[in-house]
Structure formats: structure tokens, C-alpha cells
Tab-separated table of C-alpha atoms and ligand atoms in Angstrom:
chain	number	residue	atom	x	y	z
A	1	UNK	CA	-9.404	-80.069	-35.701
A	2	UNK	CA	-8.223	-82.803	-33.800
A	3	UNK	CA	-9.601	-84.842	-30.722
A	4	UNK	CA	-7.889	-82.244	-28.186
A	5	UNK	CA	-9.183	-79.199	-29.389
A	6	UNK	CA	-12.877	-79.961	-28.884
A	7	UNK	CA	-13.897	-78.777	-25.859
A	8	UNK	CA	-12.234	-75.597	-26.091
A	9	UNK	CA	-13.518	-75.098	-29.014
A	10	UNK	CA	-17.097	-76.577	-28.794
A	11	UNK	CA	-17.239	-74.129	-25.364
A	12	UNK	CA	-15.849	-70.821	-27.069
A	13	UNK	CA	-18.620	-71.316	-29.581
A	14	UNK	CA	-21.368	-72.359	-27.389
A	15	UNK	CA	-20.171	-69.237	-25.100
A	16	UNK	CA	-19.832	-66.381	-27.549
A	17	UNK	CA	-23.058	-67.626	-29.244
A	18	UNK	CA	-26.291	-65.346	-28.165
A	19	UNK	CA	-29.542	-67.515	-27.241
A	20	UNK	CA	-32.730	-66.386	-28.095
A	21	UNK	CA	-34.553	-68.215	-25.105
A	22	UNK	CA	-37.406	-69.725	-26.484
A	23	UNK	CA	-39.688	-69.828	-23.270
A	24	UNK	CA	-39.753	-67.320	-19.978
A	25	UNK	CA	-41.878	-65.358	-17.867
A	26	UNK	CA	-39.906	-62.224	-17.703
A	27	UNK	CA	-41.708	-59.042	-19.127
A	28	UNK	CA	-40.604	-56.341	-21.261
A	29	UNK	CA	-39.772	-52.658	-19.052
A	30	UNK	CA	-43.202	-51.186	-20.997
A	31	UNK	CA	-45.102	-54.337	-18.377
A	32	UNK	CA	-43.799	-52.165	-15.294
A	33	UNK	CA	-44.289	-53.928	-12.358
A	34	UNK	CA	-45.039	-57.517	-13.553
A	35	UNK	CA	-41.601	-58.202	-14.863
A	36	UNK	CA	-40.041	-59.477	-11.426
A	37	UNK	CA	-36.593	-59.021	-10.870
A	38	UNK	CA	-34.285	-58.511	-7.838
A	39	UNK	CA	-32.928	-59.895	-4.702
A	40	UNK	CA	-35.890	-60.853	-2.751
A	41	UNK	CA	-37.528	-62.040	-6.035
A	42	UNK	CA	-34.614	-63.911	-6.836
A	43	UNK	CA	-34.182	-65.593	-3.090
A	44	UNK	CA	-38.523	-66.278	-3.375
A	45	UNK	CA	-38.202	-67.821	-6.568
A	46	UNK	CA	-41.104	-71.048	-5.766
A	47	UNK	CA	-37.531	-73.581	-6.177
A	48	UNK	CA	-36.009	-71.806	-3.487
A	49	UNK	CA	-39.320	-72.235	-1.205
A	50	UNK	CA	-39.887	-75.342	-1.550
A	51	UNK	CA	-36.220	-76.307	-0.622
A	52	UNK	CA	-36.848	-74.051	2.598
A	53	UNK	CA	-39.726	-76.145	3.483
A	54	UNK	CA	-37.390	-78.760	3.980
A	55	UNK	CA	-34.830	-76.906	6.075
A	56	UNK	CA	-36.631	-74.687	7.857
A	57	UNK	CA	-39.489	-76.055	10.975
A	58	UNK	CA	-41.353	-72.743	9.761
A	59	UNK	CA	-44.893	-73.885	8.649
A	60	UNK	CA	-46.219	-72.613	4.897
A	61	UNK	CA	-48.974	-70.751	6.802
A	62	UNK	CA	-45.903	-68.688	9.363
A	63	UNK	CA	-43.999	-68.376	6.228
A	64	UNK	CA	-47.013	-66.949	3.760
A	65	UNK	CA	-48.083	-64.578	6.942
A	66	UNK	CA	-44.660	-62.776	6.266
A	67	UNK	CA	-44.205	-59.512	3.858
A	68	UNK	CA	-41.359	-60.543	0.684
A	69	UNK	CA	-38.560	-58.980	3.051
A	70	UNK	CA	-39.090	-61.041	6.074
A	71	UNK	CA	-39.685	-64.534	3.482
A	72	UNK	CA	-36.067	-63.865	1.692
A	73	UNK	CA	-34.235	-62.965	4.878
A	74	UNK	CA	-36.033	-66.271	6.255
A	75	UNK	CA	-34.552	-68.485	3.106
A	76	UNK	CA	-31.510	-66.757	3.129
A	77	UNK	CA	-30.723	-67.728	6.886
A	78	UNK	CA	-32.087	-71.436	5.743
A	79	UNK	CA	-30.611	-72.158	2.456
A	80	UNK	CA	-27.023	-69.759	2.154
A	81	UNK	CA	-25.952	-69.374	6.081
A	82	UNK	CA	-26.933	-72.371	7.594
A	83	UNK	CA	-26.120	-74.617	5.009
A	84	UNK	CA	-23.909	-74.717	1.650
A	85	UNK	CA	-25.573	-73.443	-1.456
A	86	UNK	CA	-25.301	-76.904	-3.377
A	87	UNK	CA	-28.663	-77.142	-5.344
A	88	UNK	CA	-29.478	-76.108	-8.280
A	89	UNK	CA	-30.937	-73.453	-7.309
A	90	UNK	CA	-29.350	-72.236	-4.432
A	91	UNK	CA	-26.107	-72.198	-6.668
A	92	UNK	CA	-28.158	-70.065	-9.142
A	93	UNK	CA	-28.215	-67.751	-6.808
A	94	UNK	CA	-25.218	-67.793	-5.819
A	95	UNK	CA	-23.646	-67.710	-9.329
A	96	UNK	CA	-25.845	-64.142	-9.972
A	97	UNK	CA	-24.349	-62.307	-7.045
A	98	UNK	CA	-20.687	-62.996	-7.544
A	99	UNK	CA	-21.715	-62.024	-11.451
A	100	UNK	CA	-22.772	-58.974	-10.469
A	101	UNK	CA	-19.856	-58.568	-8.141
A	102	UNK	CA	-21.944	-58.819	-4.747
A	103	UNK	CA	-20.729	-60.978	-2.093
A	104	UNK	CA	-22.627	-64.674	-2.454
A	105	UNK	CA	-21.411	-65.653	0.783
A	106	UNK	CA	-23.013	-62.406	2.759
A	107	UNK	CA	-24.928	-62.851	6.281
A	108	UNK	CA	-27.641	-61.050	5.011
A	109	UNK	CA	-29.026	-59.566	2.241
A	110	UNK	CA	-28.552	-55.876	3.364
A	111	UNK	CA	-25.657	-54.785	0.750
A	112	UNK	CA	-27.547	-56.868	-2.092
A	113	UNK	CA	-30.470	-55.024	-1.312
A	114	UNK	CA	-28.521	-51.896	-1.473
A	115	UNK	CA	-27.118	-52.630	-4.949
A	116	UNK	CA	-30.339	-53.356	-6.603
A	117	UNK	CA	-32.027	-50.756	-4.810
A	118	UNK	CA	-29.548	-48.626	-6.773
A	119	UNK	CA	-29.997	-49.612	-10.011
A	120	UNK	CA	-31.711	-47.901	-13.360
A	121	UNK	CA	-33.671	-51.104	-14.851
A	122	UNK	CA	-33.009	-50.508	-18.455
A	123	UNK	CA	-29.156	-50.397	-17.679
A	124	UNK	CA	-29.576	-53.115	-15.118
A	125	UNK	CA	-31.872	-55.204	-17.804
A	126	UNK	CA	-28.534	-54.564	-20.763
A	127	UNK	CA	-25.971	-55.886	-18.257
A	128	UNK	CA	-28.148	-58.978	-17.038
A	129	UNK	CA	-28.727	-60.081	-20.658
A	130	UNK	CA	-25.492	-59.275	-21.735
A	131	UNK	CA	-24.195	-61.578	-18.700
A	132	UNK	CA	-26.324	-64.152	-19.829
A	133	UNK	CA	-25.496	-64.438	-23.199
A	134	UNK	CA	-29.513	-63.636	-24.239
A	135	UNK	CA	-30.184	-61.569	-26.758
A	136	UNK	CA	-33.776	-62.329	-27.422
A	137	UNK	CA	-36.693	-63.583	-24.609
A	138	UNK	CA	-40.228	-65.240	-25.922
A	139	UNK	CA	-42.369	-63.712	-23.058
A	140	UNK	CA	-45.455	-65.964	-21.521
A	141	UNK	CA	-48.883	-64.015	-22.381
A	142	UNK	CA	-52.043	-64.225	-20.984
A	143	UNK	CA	-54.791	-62.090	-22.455
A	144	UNK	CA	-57.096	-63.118	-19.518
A	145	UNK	CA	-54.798	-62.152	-17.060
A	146	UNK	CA	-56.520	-58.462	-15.356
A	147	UNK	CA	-52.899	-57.092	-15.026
A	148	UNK	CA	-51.639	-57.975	-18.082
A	149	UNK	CA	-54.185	-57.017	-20.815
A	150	UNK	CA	-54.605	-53.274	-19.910
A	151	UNK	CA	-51.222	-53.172	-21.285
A	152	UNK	CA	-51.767	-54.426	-24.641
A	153	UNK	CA	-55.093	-52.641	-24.999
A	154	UNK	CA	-53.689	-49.494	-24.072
A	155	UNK	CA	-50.614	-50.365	-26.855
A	156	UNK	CA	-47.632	-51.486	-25.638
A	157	UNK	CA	-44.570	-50.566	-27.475
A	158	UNK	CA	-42.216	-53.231	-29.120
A	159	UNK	CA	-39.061	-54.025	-27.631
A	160	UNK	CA	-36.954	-56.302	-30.214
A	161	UNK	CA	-35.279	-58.107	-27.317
A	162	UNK	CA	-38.740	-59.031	-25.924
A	163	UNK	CA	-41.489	-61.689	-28.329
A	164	UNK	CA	-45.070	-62.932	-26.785
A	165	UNK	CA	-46.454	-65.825	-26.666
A	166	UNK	CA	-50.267	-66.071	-26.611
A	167	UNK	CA	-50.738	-68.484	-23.334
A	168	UNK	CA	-53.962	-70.334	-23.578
A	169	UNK	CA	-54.424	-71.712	-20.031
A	170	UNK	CA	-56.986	-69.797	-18.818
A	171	UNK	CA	-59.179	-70.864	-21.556
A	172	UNK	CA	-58.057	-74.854	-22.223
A	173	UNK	CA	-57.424	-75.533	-18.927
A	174	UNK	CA	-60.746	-74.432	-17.104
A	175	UNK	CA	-63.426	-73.667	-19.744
A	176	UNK	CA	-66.176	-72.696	-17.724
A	177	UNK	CA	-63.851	-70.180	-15.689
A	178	UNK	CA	-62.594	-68.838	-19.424
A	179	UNK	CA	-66.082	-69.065	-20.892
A	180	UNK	CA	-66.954	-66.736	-18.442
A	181	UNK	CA	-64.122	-64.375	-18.650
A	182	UNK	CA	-64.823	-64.310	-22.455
A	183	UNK	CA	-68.504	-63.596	-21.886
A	184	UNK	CA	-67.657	-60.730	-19.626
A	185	UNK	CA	-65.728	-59.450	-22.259
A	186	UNK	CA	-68.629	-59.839	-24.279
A	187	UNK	CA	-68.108	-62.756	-26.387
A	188	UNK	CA	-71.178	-64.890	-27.117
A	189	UNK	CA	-69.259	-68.225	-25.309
A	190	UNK	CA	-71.211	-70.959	-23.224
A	191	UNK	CA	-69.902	-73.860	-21.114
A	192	UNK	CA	-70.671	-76.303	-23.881
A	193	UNK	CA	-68.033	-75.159	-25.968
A	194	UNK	CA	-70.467	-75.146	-29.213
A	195	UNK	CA	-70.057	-73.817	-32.488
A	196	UNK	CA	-70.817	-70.553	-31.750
A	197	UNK	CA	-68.744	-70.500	-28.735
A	198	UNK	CA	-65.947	-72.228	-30.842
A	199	UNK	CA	-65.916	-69.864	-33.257
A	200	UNK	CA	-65.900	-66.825	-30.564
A	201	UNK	CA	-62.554	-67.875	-29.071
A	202	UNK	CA	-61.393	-68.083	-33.419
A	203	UNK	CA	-62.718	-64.418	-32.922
A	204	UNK	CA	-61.246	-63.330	-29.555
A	205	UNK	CA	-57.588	-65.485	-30.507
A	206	UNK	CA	-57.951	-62.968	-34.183
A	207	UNK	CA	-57.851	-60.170	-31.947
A	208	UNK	CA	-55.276	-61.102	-29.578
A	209	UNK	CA	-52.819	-62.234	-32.424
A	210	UNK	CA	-53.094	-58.792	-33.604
A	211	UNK	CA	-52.485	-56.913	-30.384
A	212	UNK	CA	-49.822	-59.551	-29.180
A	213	UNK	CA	-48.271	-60.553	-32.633
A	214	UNK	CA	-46.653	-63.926	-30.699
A	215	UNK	CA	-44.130	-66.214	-32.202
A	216	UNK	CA	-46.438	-69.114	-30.931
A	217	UNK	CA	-49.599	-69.927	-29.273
A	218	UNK	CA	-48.911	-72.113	-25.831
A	219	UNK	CA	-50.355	-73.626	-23.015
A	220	UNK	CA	-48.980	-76.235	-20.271
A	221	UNK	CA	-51.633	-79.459	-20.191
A	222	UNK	CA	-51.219	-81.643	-17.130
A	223	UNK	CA	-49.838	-85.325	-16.958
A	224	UNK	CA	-53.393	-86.567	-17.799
A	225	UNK	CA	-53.659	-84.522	-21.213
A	226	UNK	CA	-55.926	-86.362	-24.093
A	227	UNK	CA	-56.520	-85.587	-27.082
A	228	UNK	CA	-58.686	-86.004	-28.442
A	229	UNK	CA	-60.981	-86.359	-25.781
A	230	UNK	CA	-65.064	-85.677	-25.858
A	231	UNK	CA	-64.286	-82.906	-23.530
A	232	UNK	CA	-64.715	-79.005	-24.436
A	233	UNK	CA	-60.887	-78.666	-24.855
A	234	UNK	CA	-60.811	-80.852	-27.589
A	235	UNK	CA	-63.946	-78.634	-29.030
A	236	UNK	CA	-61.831	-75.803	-28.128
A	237	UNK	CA	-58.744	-76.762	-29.975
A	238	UNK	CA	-59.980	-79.069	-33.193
A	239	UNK	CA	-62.622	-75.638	-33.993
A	240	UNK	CA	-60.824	-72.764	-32.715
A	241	UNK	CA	-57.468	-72.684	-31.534
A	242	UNK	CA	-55.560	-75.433	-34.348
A	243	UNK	CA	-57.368	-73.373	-37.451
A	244	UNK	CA	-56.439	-70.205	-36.053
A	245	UNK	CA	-52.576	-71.792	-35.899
A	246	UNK	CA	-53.114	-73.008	-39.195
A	247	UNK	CA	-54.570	-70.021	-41.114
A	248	UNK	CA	-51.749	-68.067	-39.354
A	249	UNK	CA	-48.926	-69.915	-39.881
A	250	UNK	CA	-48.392	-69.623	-36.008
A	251	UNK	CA	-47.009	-72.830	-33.469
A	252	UNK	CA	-48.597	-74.255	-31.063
A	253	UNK	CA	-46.544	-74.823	-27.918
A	254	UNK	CA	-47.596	-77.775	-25.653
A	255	UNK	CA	-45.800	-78.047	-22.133
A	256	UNK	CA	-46.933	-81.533	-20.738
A	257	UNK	CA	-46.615	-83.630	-17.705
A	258	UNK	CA	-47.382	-81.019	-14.581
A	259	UNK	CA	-49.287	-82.617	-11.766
A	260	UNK	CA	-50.913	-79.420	-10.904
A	261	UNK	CA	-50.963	-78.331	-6.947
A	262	UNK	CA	-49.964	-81.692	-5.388
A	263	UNK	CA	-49.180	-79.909	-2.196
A	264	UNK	CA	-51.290	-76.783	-2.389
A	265	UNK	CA	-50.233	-75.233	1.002
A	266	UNK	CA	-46.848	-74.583	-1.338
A	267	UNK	CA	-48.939	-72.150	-3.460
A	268	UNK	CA	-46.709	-71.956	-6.664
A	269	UNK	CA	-44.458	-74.167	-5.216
A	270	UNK	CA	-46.885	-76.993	-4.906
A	271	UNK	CA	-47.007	-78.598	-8.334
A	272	UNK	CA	-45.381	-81.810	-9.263
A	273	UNK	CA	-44.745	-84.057	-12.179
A	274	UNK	CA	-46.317	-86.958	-14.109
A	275	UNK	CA	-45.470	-89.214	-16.749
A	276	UNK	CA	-48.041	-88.180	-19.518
A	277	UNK	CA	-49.314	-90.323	-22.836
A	278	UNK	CA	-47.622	-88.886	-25.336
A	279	UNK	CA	-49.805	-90.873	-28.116
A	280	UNK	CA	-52.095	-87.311	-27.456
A	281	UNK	CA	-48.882	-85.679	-29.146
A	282	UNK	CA	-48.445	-88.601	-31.976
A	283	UNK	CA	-52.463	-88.054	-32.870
A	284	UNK	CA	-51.686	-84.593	-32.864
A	285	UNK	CA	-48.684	-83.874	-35.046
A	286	UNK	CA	-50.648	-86.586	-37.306
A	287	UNK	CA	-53.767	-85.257	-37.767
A	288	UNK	CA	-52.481	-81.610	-38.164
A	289	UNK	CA	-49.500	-81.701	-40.437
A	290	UNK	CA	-50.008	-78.037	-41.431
A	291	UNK	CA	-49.743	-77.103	-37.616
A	292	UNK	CA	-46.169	-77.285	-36.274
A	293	UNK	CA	-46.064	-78.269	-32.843
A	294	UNK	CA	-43.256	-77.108	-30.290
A	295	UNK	CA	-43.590	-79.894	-27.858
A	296	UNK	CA	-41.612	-79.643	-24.124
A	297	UNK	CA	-42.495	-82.854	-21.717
A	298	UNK	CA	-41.858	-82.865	-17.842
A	299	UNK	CA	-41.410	-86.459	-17.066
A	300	UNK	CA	-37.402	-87.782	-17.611
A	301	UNK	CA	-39.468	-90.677	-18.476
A	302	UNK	CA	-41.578	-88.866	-21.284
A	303	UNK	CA	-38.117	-87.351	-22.717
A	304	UNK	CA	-36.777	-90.810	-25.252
A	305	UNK	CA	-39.943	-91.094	-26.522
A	306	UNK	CA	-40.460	-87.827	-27.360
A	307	UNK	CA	-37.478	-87.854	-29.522
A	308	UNK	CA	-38.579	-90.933	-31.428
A	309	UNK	CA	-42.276	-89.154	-32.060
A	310	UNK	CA	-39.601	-85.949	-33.134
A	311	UNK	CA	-38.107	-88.350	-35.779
A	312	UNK	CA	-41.632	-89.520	-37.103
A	313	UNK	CA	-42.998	-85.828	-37.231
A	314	UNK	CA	-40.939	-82.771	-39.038
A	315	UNK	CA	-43.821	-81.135	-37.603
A	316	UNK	CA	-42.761	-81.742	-34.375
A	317	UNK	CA	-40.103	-79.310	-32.702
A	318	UNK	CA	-38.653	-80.940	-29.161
A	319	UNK	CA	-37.637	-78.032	-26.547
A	320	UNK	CA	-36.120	-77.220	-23.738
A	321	UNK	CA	-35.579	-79.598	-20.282
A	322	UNK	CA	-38.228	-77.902	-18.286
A	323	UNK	CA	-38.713	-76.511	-14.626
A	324	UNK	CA	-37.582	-80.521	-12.600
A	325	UNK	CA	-35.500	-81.655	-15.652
A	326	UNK	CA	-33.368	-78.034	-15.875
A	327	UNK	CA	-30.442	-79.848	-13.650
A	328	UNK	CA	-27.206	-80.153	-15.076
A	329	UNK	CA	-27.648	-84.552	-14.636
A	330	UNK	CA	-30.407	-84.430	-16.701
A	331	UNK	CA	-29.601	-81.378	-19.179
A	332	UNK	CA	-26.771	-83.546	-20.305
A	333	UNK	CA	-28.586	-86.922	-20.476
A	334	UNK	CA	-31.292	-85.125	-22.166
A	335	UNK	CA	-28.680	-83.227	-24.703
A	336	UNK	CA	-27.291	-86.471	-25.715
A	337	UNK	CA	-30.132	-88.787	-26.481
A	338	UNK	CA	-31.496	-85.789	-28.487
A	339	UNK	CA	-28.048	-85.213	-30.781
A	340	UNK	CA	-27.939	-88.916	-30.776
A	341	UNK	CA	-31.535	-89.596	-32.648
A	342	UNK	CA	-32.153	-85.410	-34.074
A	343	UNK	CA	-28.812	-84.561	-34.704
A	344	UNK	CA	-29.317	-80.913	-34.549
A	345	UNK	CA	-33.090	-80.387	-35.061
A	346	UNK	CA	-34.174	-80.004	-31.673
A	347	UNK	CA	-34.234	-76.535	-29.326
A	348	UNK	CA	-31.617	-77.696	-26.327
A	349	UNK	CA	-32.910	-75.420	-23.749
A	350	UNK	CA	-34.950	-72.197	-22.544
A	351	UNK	CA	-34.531	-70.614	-19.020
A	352	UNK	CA	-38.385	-70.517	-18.006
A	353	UNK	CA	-36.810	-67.444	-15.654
A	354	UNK	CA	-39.490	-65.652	-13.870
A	355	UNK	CA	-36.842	-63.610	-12.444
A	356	UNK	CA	-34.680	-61.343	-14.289
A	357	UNK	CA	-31.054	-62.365	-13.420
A	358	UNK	CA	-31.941	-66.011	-13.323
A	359	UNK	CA	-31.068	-66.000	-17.116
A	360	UNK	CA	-27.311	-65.478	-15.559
A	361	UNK	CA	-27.148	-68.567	-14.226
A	362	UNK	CA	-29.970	-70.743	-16.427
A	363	UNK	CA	-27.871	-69.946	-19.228
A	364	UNK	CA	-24.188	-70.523	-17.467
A	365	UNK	CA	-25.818	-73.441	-16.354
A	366	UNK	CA	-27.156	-74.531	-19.553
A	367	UNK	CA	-24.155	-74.000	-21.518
A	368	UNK	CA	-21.709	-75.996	-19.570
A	369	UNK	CA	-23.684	-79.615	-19.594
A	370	UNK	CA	-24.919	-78.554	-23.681
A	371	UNK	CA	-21.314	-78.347	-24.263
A	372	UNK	CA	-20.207	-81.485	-22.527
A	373	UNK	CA	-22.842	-83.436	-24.775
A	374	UNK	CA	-22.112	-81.553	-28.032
A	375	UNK	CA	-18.496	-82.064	-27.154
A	376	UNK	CA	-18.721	-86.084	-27.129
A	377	UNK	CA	-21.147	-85.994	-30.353
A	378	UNK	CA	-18.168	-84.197	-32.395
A	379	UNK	CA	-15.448	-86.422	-30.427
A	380	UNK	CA	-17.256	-89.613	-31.788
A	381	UNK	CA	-17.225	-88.236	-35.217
A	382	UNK	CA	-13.769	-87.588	-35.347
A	383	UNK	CA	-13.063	-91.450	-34.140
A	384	UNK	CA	-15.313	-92.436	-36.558
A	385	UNK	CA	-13.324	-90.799	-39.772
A	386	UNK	CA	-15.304	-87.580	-39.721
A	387	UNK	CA	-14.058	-84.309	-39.843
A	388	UNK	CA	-15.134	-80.314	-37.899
A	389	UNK	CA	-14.309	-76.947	-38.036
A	390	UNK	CA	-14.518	-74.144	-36.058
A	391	UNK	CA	-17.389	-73.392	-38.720
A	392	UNK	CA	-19.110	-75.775	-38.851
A	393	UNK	CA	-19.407	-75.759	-34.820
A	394	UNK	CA	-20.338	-72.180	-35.278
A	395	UNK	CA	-23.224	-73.197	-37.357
A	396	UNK	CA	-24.774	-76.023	-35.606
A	397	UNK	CA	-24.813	-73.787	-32.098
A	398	UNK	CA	-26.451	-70.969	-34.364
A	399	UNK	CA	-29.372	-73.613	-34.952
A	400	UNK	CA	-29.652	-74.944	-31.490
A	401	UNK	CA	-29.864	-71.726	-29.822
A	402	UNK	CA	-31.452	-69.467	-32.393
A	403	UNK	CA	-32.188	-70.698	-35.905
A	404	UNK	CA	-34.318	-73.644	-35.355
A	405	UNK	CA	-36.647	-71.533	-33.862
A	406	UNK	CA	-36.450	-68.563	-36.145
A	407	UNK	CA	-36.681	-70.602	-39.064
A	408	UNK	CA	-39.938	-72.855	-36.967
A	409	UNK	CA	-41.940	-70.087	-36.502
A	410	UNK	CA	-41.066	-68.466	-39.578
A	411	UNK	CA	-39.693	-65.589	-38.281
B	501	FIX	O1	-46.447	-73.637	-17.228
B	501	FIX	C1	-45.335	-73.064	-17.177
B	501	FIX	O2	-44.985	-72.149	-17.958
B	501	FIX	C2	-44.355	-73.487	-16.085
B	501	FIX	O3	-43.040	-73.252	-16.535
B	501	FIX	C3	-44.604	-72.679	-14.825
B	501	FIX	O4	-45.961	-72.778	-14.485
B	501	FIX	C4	-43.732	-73.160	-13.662
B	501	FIX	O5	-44.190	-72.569	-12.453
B	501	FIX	C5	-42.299	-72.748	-13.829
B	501	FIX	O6	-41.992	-71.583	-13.814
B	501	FIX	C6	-41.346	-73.779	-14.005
B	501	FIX	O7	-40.143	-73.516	-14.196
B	502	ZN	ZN1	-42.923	-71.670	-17.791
């Protein structure tokens, strides 16, 4: 291959390769109602409100007062009539109506509404993922969550396309609200986070592994995340939840750097970013080389650091350029200083949709800026004497987007 044949070829590969996408909040059809997807989902989505807030002189409180309708016709009007769809998010949008053939630059969403109104959800669920190039989601899982669980207790079938991922926040995050959820449930927990308690949640985690069966265990730890700290978390995860990882050959995920609620009058909308210590993650991988950690940070500033801890730990899987970072500036930036120090041992990307047909354009997205980076990597190589197929191209896309995970959590 020679230097003019790259990017074609680097972005046939990268766009006839399927993604397994490693973290979303999307739900399999068997979750009913939970699993959002839509127009007025899409045009809510908490990006797209809290670019309204700064276009629109409607206050949080007018705007919360309204039912879902009246919100998306409001941030339609805002963000696609009154001004040009530029941001990343706004563009989203725009890229997953003219992929399903609607009209992106519509005066209202009457005819969108019409079309989705319209449509069977498996068939609509097989053409969105086929658009998207996905042929595998990791769910987000909450056992604690009341609307949720019922599901899994009352045996929710499998659906290949669609893994869990036991999500821990409920219980690391706020203790004495999960110690009490757990002793509701009847587990003999207190808000000291003893051994007994400690070896309840080992107990209740058993359980849930078996009703879940999740590729991982995860939770998202703010900016100020320590460990280990003298602090029940700590308790929590050095008696209950690392051993229960480690006898079950399970990941942990750890998402790191939210500032949680900054603005709270933005509801979902309201949380920020902060540049965490990521000598919580070296002490970590360290002190738990049997656990294998799949580590996504939030701060741009977090990110070169992260892959120099990734080159001192095996144990340490990089993923993803999460919720501020997923921007096509910072996808790339973040794609090259990765290839640069991991070569190909890292997971580039996952969607974090919480809307169906965002994977459309998360993934588009995605794909252009991963093949701009990858592009340059095998460009260099070829100026520095090396040589690339087609093959081998083929290969090293297979491990970004699916086999670095598979072969992480030992699927
Ligand atoms: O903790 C998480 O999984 C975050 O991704 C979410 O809480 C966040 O709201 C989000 O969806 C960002 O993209
Ligand atoms: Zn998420």
C-alpha cells in the first residue's frame, strides 16, 4: 500500500467494521419503557438542554413546568430554526433525521413525530443499529434502581445484541442511601460499612452477577475520587466489591472526573467536570493485579496521563472519550496520543447513547476523527520504512472496536 491509499483504505475498514460499544444507557426491547428512543427523546437529550439554556430567555423552572412535547418543540424552535445546527450535538441530530430520510431542516417536528410514531421497535431497533455500524451494546445496570430490577427478578430474556453492566453507584457513591436500600431488601448492612455489612454487598453483588451475568462491574466516581480513603467506599470496595471482581474474573469499570450537579436547576444537565488524581487509579491497578480495570477519565487534562499509567499497568484498559471529551477536536487528539504511547491496546470510543438513534451519529461521528488519527499513525509508518495491508488494517480496527474488549473481559 502506498502513502495515497490510506485514507481510503483506513476509512473502508474502520466503516465496514461492526463496534461492539463498550458503554451506553440504551436498554434491551424485554426493558419496555426504559429504553428511550425517539424524536422528543432525541431533541431532550440533557446536551441539547443545556445548549437551550443558552439560547433560549426561558427559565429551567418555565422549561421543567412543560410536558416532553412542549420541551422538544421549545429546543427545536431554539437550537434548529433559529439558529444553525453547528454543535455537536445539534448536528447529531441532525445527522439521524436525514439517516432516516426525514427532513433535518423541518419547522417543526410534526412529520418526525409522524414517522416514529409509525414505527415497529424491533424493526426500527435492526435499522438504527445497522445504520450505526453496532452490532453489540454493554447496557448500564442498576440493581437498586425500582424500575429496573422487577425486570431481572421476574427473568428477563437474553438478547445477544444487548450485555449488562452491574452499575454500582447507588451503593459507592452514597452508602447510607444504599445501606438502606440493601437493608430493605433485607440484607444485614449498616452505615459503618463493617464486616458483616461488607460481606452482605459480596452476598447481594453474588446474586446480582447471576441474574445480570455483566461483562463488567462499573460505577462513575467524581473528580475528588480516593482511594484508598478511610471512608466506607474504600471498606466497600477493598472487602466486597474488588474480591467479588477477582473471584469472578469480572472488570471493574471506573468513570472519573464528574463534578456532580454544579448547576442543579439543569437536573441531568447540571453536572460538570474536574480534573481528578489519578494516583487513586495507579494504587489501584497496583495493589490489585488480578483485577483488570477499564478506566475512562473526564478531564482532557486527566487523558496523557492516563495513557502513561496504561503503559505501566496491562491491567489497565483506557476507554472511550466520555460525555465533554466525545467532540470530534478532542476524539482525534485523544486517538492520537493513545496510538502514539498504546499502539493498539486501548478501546477508542463508546457512544454513552441514552437515546436509541444517537448511536447513528456517535458512531458516524466517532469513525471519521478515529480514522483521521489511525490514518496518520499508518502514514508515519510507511515514511518510516514500514509496510500495511488491507489486513493488517482489518485486524487492528477488529481490536479497537471489538476484540480488546472481548478478549478483556474474557468473553
Ligand atoms: O455516569 C455515566 O454513565 C455518565 O455517562 C452519565 O451519567 C452522563 O449523564 C452521560 O450520559 C454522559 O454522556
Ligand atoms: Zn454513561
Amino acid at each position: 500500500m502506498n502513502l495515497d491509499q490510506i485514507d481510503t483504505v483506513v476509512t473502508r475498514v474502520i466503516d465496514r467494521t461492526p463496534v461492539l460499544d463498550i458503554h451506553t444507557h440504551l436498554y434491551a426491547p424485554a426493558f419496555g419503557r426504559i429504553g428511550l428512543w425517539g424524536i422528543d427523546e432525541l431533541v431532550t437529550y440533557h446536551y441539547l438542554e443545556a445548549e437551550f439554556f443558552r439560547a433560549s430567555t426561558m427559565t429551567p423552572d418555565q422549561y421543567w413546568a412543560l410536558d416532553k412535547i412542549a420541551r422538544a418543540d421549545a429546543i427545536w424552535k431554539a437550537l434548529f430554526v433559529e439558529r444553525t445546527p453547528i454543535s455537536e450535538a445539534t448536528r447529531g441530530v441532525v445527522c439521524v433525521l436525514a439517516s432516516l430520510g426525514l427532513d433535518p431542516g423541518a419547522e417543526t417536528l410534526k412529520d418526525a413525530r409522524a414517522y416514529f410514531n409509525a414505527q415497529s421497535f424491533e424493526s426500527h431497533l435492526a435499522n438504527v443499529l445497522a445504520l450505526a455500524g453496532v452490532s453489540e451494546v454493554v447496557m448500564t445496570n442498576d440493581p437498586l434502581d425500582p424500575e429496573e430490577a422487577p425486570s431481572w427478578e421476574q427473568g428477563v430474556g437474553a438478547d445477544p445484541r444487548f450485555h449488562a453492566a452491574l452499575r454500582l453507584d447507588r451503593i459507592l457513591n452514597d452508602w447510607t442511601a444504599g445501606a438502606a436500600a440493601l437493608a430493605r431488601l433485607g440484607y444485614d448492612v449498616d452505615a459503618g460499612a463493617g464486616p458483616k455489612s461488607t460481606d452482605e454487598v459480596r452476598r447481594f453483588l453474588e446474586r446480582w452477577i447471576g441474574l445480570m451475568k455483566p461483562r463488567y462491574l462499573a460505577v462513575s466516581m467524581t473528580d475528588t475520587f480516593t482511594f484508598p480513603a478511610d471512608d466506607a467506599r474504600t471498606r466497600l470496595m477493598q472487602h466486597a466489591v474488588l474480591p467479588v471482581c477477582k473471584a469472578a474474573g469480572l472488570p471493574m469499570s471506573l468513570m472519573i472526573g464528574v463534578r456532580r450537579q454544579v448547576n442543579p436547576a439543569l437536573r441531568l444537565a447540571g453536572d460538570a467536570v474536574g480534573q481528578a488524581d489519578l494516583r487513586s487509579v495507579e494504587r489501584l491497578c497496583r495493589d490489585w493485579p488480578d483485577v483488570r480495570f477499564l478506566i475512562s477519565v473526564l478531564s482532557r487534562e486527566n487523558q496523557h496521563e492516563l495513557c502513561v499509567y496504561a503503559r505501566k499497568f496491562a491491567n489497565l484498559m483506557p476507554f472511550g472519550c466520555w460525555w465533554f471529551l466525545n467532540n470530534p477536536s478532542i476524539v482525534e487528539e485523544m486517538t492520537r496520543e493513545r496510538l502514539e504511547m498504546l499502539g493498539q491496546s486501548f478501546i477508542p470510543q463508546h457512544s454513552d447513547a441514552r437515546v436509541l438513534e444517537q448511536v447513528i451519529y456517535k458512531w458516524r461521528s466517532s469513525r471519521r476523527s478515529i480514522a483521521v488519527a489511525l490514518a496518520d499513525s499508518y502514514r508515519r509508518l510507511l515514511i518510516d520504512g514500514g509496510q500495511v495491508t488491507e489486513s493488517d488494517i482489518d485486524r487492528d480496527v477488529t481490536r479497537l472496536f471489538r476484540t480488546n474488549f472481548t478478549d478483556f473481559c474474557r468473553m
